[in-house]
Coordinates of C-alpha atoms in Angstrom, one line a residue:
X1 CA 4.2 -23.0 13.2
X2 CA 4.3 -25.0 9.8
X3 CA 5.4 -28.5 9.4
X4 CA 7.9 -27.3 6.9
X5 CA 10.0 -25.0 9.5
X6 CA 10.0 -28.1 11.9
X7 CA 11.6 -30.4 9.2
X8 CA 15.2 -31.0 9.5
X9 CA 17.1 -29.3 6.6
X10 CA 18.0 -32.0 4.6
X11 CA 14.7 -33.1 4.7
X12 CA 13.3 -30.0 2.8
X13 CA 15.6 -30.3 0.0
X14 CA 15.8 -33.6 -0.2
X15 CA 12.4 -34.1 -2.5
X16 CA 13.0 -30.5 -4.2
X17 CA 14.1 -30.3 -8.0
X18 CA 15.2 -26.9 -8.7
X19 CA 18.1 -25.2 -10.7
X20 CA 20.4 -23.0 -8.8
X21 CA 22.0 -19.5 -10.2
X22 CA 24.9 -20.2 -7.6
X23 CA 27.0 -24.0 -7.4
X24 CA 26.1 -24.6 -3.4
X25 CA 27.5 -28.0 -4.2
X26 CA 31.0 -28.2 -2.3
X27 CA 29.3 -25.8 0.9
X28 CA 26.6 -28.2 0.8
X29 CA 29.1 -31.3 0.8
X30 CA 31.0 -29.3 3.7
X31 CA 28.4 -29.0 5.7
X32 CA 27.2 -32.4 5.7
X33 CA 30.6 -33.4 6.5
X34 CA 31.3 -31.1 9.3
X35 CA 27.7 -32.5 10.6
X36 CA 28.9 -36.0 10.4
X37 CA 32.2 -35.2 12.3
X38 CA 29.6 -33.2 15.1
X39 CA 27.7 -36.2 15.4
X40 CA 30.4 -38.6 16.5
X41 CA 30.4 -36.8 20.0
X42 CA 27.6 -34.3 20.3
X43 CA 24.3 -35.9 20.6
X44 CA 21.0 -34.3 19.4
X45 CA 21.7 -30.3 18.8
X46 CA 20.7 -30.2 15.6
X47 CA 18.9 -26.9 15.3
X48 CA 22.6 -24.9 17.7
X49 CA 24.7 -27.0 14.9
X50 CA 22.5 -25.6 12.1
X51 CA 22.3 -21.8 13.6
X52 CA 26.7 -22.2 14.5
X53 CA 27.4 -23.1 10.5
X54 CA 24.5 -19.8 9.3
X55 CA 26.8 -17.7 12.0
X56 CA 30.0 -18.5 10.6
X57 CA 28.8 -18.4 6.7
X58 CA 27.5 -15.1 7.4
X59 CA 30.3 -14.0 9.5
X60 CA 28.9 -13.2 12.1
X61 CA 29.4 -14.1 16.0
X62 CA 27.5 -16.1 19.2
X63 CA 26.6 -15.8 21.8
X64 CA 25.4 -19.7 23.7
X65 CA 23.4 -19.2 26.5
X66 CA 22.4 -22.7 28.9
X67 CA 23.0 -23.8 32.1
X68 CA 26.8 -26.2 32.7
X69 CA 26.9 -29.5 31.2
X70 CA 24.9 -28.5 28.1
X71 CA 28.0 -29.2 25.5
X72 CA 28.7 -25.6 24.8
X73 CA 31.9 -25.1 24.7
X74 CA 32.5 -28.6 23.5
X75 CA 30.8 -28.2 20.3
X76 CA 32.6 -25.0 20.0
X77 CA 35.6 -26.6 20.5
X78 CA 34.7 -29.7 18.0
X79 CA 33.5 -27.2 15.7
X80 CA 37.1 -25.3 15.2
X81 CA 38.3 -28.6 15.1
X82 CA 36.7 -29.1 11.6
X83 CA 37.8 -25.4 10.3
X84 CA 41.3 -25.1 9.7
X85 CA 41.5 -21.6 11.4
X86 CA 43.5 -20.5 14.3
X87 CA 41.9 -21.0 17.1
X88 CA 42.2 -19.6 21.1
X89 CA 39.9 -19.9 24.2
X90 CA 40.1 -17.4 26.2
X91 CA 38.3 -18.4 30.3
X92 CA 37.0 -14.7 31.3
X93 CA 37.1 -14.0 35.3
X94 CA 36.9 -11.6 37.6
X95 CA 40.5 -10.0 37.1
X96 CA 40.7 -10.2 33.8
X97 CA 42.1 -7.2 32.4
X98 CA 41.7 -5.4 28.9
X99 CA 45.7 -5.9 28.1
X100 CA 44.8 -9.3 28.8
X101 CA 43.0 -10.2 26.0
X102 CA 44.4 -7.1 23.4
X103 CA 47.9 -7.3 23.9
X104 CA 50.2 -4.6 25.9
X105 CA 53.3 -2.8 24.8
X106 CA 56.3 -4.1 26.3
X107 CA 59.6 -1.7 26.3
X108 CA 62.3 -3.8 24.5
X109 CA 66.1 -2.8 26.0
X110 CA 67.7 -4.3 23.2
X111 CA 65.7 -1.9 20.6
X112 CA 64.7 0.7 23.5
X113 CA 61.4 0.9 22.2
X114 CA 57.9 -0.1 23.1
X115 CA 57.0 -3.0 21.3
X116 CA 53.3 -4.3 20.9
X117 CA 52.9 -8.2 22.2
X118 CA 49.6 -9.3 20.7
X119 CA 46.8 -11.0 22.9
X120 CA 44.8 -13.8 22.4
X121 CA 42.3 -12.1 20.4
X122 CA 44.5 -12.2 17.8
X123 CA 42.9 -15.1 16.0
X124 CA 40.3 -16.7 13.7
X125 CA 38.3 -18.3 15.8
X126 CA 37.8 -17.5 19.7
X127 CA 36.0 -19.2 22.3
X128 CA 34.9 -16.9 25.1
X129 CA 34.2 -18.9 28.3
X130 CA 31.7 -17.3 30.8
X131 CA 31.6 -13.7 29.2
X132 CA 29.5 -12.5 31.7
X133 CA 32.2 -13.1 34.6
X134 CA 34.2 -10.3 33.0
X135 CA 33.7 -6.8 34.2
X136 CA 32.3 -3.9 31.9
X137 CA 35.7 -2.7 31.6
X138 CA 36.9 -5.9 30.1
X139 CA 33.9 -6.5 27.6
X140 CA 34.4 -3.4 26.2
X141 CA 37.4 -4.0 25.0
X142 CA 35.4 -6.4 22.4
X143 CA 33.5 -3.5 21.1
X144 CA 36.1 -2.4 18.3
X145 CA 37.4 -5.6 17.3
X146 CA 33.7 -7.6 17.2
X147 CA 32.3 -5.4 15.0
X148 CA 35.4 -3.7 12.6
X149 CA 37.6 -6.9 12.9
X150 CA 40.6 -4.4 14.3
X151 CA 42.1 -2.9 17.7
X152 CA 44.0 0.5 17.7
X153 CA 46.0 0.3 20.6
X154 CA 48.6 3.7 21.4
X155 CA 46.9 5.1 18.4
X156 CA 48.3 2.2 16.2
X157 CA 45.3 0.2 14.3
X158 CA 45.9 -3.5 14.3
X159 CA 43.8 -5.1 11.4
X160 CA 42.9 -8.9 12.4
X161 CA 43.1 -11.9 9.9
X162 CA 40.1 -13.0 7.6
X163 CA 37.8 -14.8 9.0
X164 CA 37.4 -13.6 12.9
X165 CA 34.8 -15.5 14.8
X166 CA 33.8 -15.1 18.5
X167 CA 31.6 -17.6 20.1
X168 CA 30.6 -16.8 23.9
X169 CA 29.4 -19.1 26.7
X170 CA 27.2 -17.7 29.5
X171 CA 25.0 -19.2 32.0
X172 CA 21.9 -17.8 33.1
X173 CA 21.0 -19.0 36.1
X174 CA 24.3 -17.8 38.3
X175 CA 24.8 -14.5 39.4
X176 CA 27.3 -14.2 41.7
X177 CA 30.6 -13.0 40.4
X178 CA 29.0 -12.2 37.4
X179 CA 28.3 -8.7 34.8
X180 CA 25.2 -8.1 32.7
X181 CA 26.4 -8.1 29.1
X182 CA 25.8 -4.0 27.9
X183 CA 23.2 -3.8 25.0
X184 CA 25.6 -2.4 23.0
X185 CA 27.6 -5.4 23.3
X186 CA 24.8 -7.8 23.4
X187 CA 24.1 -5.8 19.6
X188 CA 28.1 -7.3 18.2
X189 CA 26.3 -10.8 18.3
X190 CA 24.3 -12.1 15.4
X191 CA 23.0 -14.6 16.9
X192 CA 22.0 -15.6 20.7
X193 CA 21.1 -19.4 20.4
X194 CA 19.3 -21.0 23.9
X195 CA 20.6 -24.6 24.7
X196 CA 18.2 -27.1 26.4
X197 CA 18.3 -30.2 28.6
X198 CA 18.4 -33.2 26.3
X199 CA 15.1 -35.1 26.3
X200 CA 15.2 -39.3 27.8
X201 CA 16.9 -40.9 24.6
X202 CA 19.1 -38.4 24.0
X203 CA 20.5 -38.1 27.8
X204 CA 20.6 -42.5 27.2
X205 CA 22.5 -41.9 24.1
X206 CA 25.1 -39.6 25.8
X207 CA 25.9 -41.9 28.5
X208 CA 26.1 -44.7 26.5
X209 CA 28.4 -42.6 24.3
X210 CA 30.5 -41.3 27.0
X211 CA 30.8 -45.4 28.6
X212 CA 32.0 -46.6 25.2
X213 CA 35.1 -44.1 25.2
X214 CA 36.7 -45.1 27.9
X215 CA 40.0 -43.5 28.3
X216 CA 40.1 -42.3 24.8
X217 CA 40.2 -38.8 23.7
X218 CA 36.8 -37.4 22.3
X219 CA 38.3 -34.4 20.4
X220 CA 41.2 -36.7 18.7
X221 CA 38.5 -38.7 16.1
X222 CA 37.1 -35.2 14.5
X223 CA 38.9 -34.3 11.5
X224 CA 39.4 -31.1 9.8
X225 CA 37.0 -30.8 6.7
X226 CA 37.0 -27.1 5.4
X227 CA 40.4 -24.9 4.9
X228 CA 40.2 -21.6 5.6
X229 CA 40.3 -20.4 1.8
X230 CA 37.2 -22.1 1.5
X231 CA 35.5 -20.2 4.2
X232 CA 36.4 -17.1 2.6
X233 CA 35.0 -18.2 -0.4
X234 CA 31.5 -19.8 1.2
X235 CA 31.0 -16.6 2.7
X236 CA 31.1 -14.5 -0.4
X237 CA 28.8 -17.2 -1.8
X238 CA 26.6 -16.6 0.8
X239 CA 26.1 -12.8 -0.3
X240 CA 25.6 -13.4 -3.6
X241 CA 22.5 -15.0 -2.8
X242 CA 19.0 -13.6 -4.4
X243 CA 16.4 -11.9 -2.0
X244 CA 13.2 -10.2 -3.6
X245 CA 12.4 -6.7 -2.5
X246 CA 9.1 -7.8 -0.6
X247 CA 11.2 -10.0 1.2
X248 CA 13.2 -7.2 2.5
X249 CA 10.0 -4.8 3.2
X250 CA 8.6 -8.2 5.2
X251 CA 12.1 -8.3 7.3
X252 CA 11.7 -3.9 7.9
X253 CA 8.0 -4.8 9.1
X254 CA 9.1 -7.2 11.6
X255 CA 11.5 -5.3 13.2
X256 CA 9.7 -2.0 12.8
X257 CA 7.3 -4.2 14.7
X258 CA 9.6 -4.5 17.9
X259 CA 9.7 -0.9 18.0
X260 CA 6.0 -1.1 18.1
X261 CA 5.4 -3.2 20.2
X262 CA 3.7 -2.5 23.9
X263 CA 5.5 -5.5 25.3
X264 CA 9.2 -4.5 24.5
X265 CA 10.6 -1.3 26.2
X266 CA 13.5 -1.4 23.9
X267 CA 13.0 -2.5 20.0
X268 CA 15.5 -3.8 17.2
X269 CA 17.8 -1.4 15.3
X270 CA 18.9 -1.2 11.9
X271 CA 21.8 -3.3 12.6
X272 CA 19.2 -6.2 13.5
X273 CA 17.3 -5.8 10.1
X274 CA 20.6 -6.4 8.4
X275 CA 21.6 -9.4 10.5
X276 CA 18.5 -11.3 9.5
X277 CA 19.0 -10.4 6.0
X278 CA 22.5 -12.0 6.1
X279 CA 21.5 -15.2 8.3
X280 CA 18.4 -15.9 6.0
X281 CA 20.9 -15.7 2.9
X282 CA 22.8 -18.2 5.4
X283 CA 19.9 -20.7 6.0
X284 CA 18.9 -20.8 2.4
X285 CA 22.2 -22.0 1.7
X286 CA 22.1 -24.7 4.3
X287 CA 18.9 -25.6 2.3
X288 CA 21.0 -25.5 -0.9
X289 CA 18.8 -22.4 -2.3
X290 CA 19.9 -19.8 -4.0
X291 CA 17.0 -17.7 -3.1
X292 CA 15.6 -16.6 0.4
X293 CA 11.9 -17.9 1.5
X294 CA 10.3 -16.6 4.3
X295 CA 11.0 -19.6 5.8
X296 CA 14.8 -18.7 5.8
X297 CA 13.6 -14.9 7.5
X298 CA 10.8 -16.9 10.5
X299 CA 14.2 -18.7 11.3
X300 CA 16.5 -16.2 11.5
X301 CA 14.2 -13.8 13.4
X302 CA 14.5 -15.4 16.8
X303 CA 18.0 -15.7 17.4
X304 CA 18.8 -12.5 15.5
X305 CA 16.5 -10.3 17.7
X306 CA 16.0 -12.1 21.3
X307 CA 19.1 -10.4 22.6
X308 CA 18.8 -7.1 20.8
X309 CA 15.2 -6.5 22.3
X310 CA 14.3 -5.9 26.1
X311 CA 11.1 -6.8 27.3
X312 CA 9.1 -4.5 29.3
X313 CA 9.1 -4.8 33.4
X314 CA 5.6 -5.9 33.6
X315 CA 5.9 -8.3 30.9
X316 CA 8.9 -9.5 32.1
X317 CA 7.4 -10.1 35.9
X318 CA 4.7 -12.1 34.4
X319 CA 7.6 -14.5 32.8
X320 CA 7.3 -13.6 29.4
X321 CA 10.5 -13.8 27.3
X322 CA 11.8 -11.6 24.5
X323 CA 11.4 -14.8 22.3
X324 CA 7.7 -15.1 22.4
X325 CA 7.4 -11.9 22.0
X326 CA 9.1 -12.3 18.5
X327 CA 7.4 -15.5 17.8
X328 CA 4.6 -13.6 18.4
X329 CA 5.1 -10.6 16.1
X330 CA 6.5 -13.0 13.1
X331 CA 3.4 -14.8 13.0
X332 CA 1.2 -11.5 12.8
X333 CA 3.4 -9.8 10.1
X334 CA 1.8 -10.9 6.5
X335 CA 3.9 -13.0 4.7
X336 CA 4.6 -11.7 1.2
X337 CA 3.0 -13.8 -1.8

């Protein structure tokens, strides 16, 4: 891996001179905001902060995997804070039924007729906590509205508001009491982004941080920086942005490549290919580019594909992940010059 992918992103613009087809100025100035707010409870994270903004620019949804205590669904949280979009949490469990997220039809005496009370889903932004405690009944029910943005319920078709963002909590190491996310669900995320322990100073800086606050609130200093107008308008930004046609041929190769490959019994699909293309568009933006780089398509790759390939039984008993296995093909695919 280069120095340049390791460097923090406002490092790798920051001694860059170059004209720009599209004005990134005010999503630039957001961001940084938005970062700043973050950073006034969330310590270290910088790489899941940069990969939650690329989801949400490029519309597309998360799933967080790490064990308890890791700040997922805080930063979640902290992050709708900063978006002025409605926003629910929804706690999945055991008994949790379809109607219980969607909505049911309730008959009405007054009117005797059925009338259609919405669930929680019906919002901009949703946090889904423990997704993987759900039953496969339950999960399905995100199919329709992950991926089309609607639910047709008694053969009426409810369209949801502009954006709709889902970001999912699991944890990986329990197993009792929970489901194995389907691939096909596992396919509505764009990205699945891995939280780690925090290394010595950043654990030091999170007590000290959490010993300062004493009884005070840590949600009530983050302000809201970006109205939901303006994510609207970001996001249609973010497709306007340039990509050259070897660019795309190198992003076909790599996941042709997971097809390919003897290590994964199950390889990316189209839907993948397309998801990179719209989170590197996303990460050059972040960059303040109006271009991709195959910088922008090495950091997409990972937490585009790790969830939308499976690695093969032997591999898999040797303890080798679905990540390496991407790392690996990214760096053997030829970068285009």
């Amino acid at each position: 891996m280069d120095t340049f992918e390791n460097t923090p992103i406002e490092a790798q613009t920051e001694n860059v001179n170059f004209e720009t087809r599209l004005d990134l100025s005010a999503l630039l100035e957001s961001v940084t905001r938005i970062k700043q707010e973050l950073a006034t409870v969330i310590v270290g994270q910088e790489k899941m902060i940069d990969q939650l903004l690329a989801a949400i620019l490029s519309n597309g949804h998360v799933l967080l995997e790490g064990v308890p205590g890791v700040a997922k669904t805080i930063t979640a949280k902290l992050l709708s804070k900063t978006l002025a979009l409605q926003f629910n949490r929804i706690q999945f469990t055991p008994d949790l039924m379809p109607s219980d997220i969607l909505g049911t039809s309730v008959f009405d005496l007054s009117k005797s007729a059925f009338e259609f009370k919405k669930g929680p889903i019906f919002s901009n932004f949703i946090l889904i906590d423990e997704i993987n405690r759900a039953p496969a009944k339950t999960q399905a029910a995100l199919f329709e509205v992950m991926e089309e943005r609607q639910i047709t319920i008694d053969g009426k078709t409810y369209v949801l508001d502009t954006p709709f963002l889902v970001i999912a909590t699991q944890n990986p190491i329990e197993q009792e009491g929970t489901y194995r996310l389907p691939e096909a669900q596992l396919d509505r995320f764009l990205f699945k982004i891995n939280i780690n322990y925090p290394n010595l100073e950043e654990e030091i800086a999170i007590i000290q941080r959490e010993n300062a606050l004493q009884d005070r609130n840590k949600l009530e200093s983050v302000q809201q920086i970006i109205a939901q107008s303006d994510i609207l308008n970001y996001q249609s930004l973010v497709k306007q942005i340039r990509i050259e046609p070897n660019l795309i041929e190198y992003i076909a190769k790599i996941v042709l490549n997971s097809r390919e490959n003897a290590f994964l019994y199950l390889g990316a699909s189209p839907r993948a290919s397309i998801a990179i293309l719209n989170a590197s568009k996303a990460f050059a933006a972040l960059r303040g580019r109006d271009f991709v780089s195959p910088e922008d398509i090495k950091e997409a790759a990972i937490p585009v594909l790790q969830h939308r390939v499976v690695v093969s039984p032997e591999r898999e008993m040797e303890g080798i992940t679905s990540a390496e296995i991407i790392k690996q093909i990214v760096d053997t695919v030829e970068i285009p010059r």
